[in-house]
Amino acid sequence: MTKYWIVFILIPFLTLSLTSCGDNAVSIVAQPGIEKEDTPRVIAHRGANEWYNESTITAYQIAAQSGVDSLEIDLRMTKDGELIAMHDETIDRTTNGKGKVSDYTLEEIKTFQTFKSDYGKTITEEIPTLKEIIETFHDSQRYYIETRLVNGKLAMEEKLIQLLEEYQLLDKNLVTIQSFSEESLLKIKEMAPHTELALLFRKGSFSLNEASGVEFPIIGIESTDVTQKVVKELHKQGKEVHVYFTNKKTQKEEQERVLEYEVDGYFTDYIHFTKEILAI
């Protein structure tokens, strides 16, 4: 196992640097279990991916130090049934390897390194399992976890719930589970009925009728599909609207636009910017 010794060098450096950047910087760690009234949730999209390799232990540690409300974790399942943090179906984009996650065992996955080029230097770190992330933070953070079908079938839900129960995260209400698959969420609800669930809609496919007809308390919408009418209607039904962004170039502008509609959560790639416009 790769030791995350770089964390102890990088995080203090980033904390010092970020706290020197004026009002945009926040160095305190968010305290899970304490709800902020009338304040939208700041959800670290794949960790602090603005500064470090997405979906890595270090990226999540930096996000935690920035005082976010939740750490967003995309799940993929290896060939031997282990849950890892990886957004894409393949490891091509974010690592030095190629191929589908589901074609590799965990041992094989661990031979690859995530990477990020920064000022001419390449930063590498191994792909973490969900268990390794949880063992890093335990109950000191909130988790916003995305499930997916595996080769078109339900596969990761039981493993996920067992792991969350093992660390008593569900009992402490520290987990939100989201998915584009209503089938997956219904399976989660069957196994852990009190877990907070969020149904995601893909860009361009949002349906207000469908969103209104489900029992899930949170609806996740791509920013360009968010309108004042949509937010007002879902709020009338007691649902929260959490917004994600697919275009980093327009994300800050879009965050400011949906701010006027009083959305309830931001999956942000720019943590300090989001906290600044929310005045938190």
Short mmCIF file of C-alpha atoms in Angstrom, two decimals, residues 138-242:
data_model
loop_
_atom_site.label_atom_id
_atom_site.label_comp_id
_atom_site.label_asym_id
_atom_site.label_seq_id
_atom_site.Cartn_x
_atom_site.Cartn_y
_atom_site.Cartn_z
CA HIS A 138 -14.48 7.89 10.34
CA ASP A 139 -17.31 10.06 11.72
CA SER A 140 -15.49 13.38 11.42
CA GLN A 141 -17.03 14.08 8.00
CA ARG A 142 -20.27 13.65 6.12
CA TYR A 143 -20.28 11.45 3.02
CA TYR A 144 -22.25 11.99 -0.20
CA ILE A 145 -21.87 8.72 -2.10
CA GLU A 146 -22.98 7.89 -5.64
CA THR A 147 -23.96 4.35 -6.59
CA ARG A 148 -24.16 2.93 -10.09
CA LEU A 149 -25.34 -0.21 -11.76
CA VAL A 150 -22.50 -2.62 -12.55
CA ASN A 151 -22.77 -3.91 -16.11
CA GLY A 152 -26.41 -2.85 -16.02
CA LYS A 153 -27.23 -4.72 -12.81
CA LEU A 154 -27.55 -4.03 -9.08
CA ALA A 155 -24.30 -5.12 -7.45
CA MET A 156 -22.73 -2.61 -5.07
CA GLU A 157 -25.64 -1.77 -2.76
CA GLU A 158 -25.28 -4.59 -0.22
CA LYS A 159 -21.51 -4.16 0.02
CA LEU A 160 -21.97 -0.43 0.52
CA ILE A 161 -24.57 -0.70 3.26
CA GLN A 162 -22.55 -3.36 5.10
CA LEU A 163 -19.51 -1.07 5.09
CA LEU A 164 -21.46 1.98 6.27
CA GLU A 165 -23.08 -0.05 9.04
CA GLU A 166 -19.70 -1.45 10.09
CA TYR A 167 -18.51 2.10 10.80
CA GLN A 168 -21.89 3.17 12.24
CA LEU A 169 -22.16 6.02 9.76
CA LEU A 170 -25.83 5.40 9.02
CA ASP A 171 -26.77 5.46 12.71
CA LYS A 172 -25.06 8.86 12.98
CA ASN A 173 -26.86 10.25 9.89
CA LEU A 174 -23.58 11.06 8.19
CA VAL A 175 -24.42 9.65 4.75
CA THR A 176 -26.39 10.75 1.72
CA ILE A 177 -26.59 8.29 -1.16
CA GLN A 178 -27.29 9.51 -4.68
CA SER A 179 -27.78 7.73 -7.98
CA PHE A 180 -29.07 8.15 -11.50
CA SER A 181 -30.61 4.71 -10.96
CA GLU A 182 -33.94 4.76 -9.14
CA GLU A 183 -33.62 0.98 -8.90
CA SER A 184 -30.40 1.35 -6.92
CA LEU A 185 -31.93 3.89 -4.54
CA LEU A 186 -34.96 1.70 -3.93
CA LYS A 187 -32.62 -1.18 -3.05
CA ILE A 188 -30.77 1.08 -0.60
CA LYS A 189 -34.08 2.19 0.91
CA GLU A 190 -35.11 -1.41 1.38
CA MET A 191 -31.92 -2.23 3.29
CA ALA A 192 -31.47 1.09 5.14
CA PRO A 193 -34.84 2.89 5.17
CA HIS A 194 -33.67 5.94 7.11
CA THR A 195 -30.78 6.81 4.79
CA GLU A 196 -31.05 10.16 3.02
CA LEU A 197 -31.42 9.53 -0.72
CA ALA A 198 -31.01 11.74 -3.79
CA LEU A 199 -32.23 10.96 -7.31
CA LEU A 200 -29.99 12.38 -10.03
CA PHE A 201 -31.10 13.50 -13.48
CA ARG A 202 -28.68 13.62 -16.38
CA LYS A 203 -28.11 16.86 -18.25
CA GLY A 204 -30.98 17.55 -20.61
CA SER A 205 -33.17 14.75 -19.24
CA PHE A 206 -34.73 16.44 -16.22
CA SER A 207 -38.46 15.84 -15.81
CA LEU A 208 -40.37 17.86 -13.23
CA ASN A 209 -43.20 15.34 -13.34
CA GLU A 210 -40.83 12.46 -12.65
CA ALA A 211 -39.00 14.35 -9.91
CA SER A 212 -42.31 15.25 -8.31
CA GLY A 213 -43.51 11.66 -8.41
CA VAL A 214 -40.66 10.03 -6.48
CA GLU A 215 -40.41 9.83 -2.69
CA PHE A 216 -36.73 10.71 -2.47
CA PRO A 217 -36.15 13.91 -0.46
CA ILE A 218 -33.37 15.29 -2.69
CA ILE A 219 -33.34 15.86 -6.43
CA GLY A 220 -29.97 16.32 -8.16
CA ILE A 221 -30.08 18.43 -11.33
CA GLU A 222 -27.42 19.59 -13.79
CA SER A 223 -27.17 23.36 -13.53
CA THR A 224 -28.35 24.24 -17.03
CA ASP A 225 -31.64 22.43 -16.34
CA VAL A 226 -32.28 24.45 -13.16
CA THR A 227 -34.90 27.19 -13.35
CA GLN A 228 -36.68 29.20 -10.71
CA LYS A 229 -39.93 27.40 -11.55
CA VAL A 230 -38.32 23.99 -11.01
CA VAL A 231 -36.81 24.94 -7.66
CA LYS A 232 -40.01 26.56 -6.38
CA GLU A 233 -42.13 23.57 -7.35
CA LEU A 234 -39.81 21.04 -5.73
CA HIS A 235 -39.55 23.18 -2.61
CA LYS A 236 -43.36 23.22 -2.38
CA GLN A 237 -43.19 19.43 -2.25
CA GLY A 238 -40.64 19.54 0.57
CA LYS A 239 -37.76 18.37 -1.63
CA GLU A 240 -34.25 19.80 -1.71
CA VAL A 241 -32.56 20.72 -4.99
CA HIS A 242 -28.85 19.92 -5.23
#
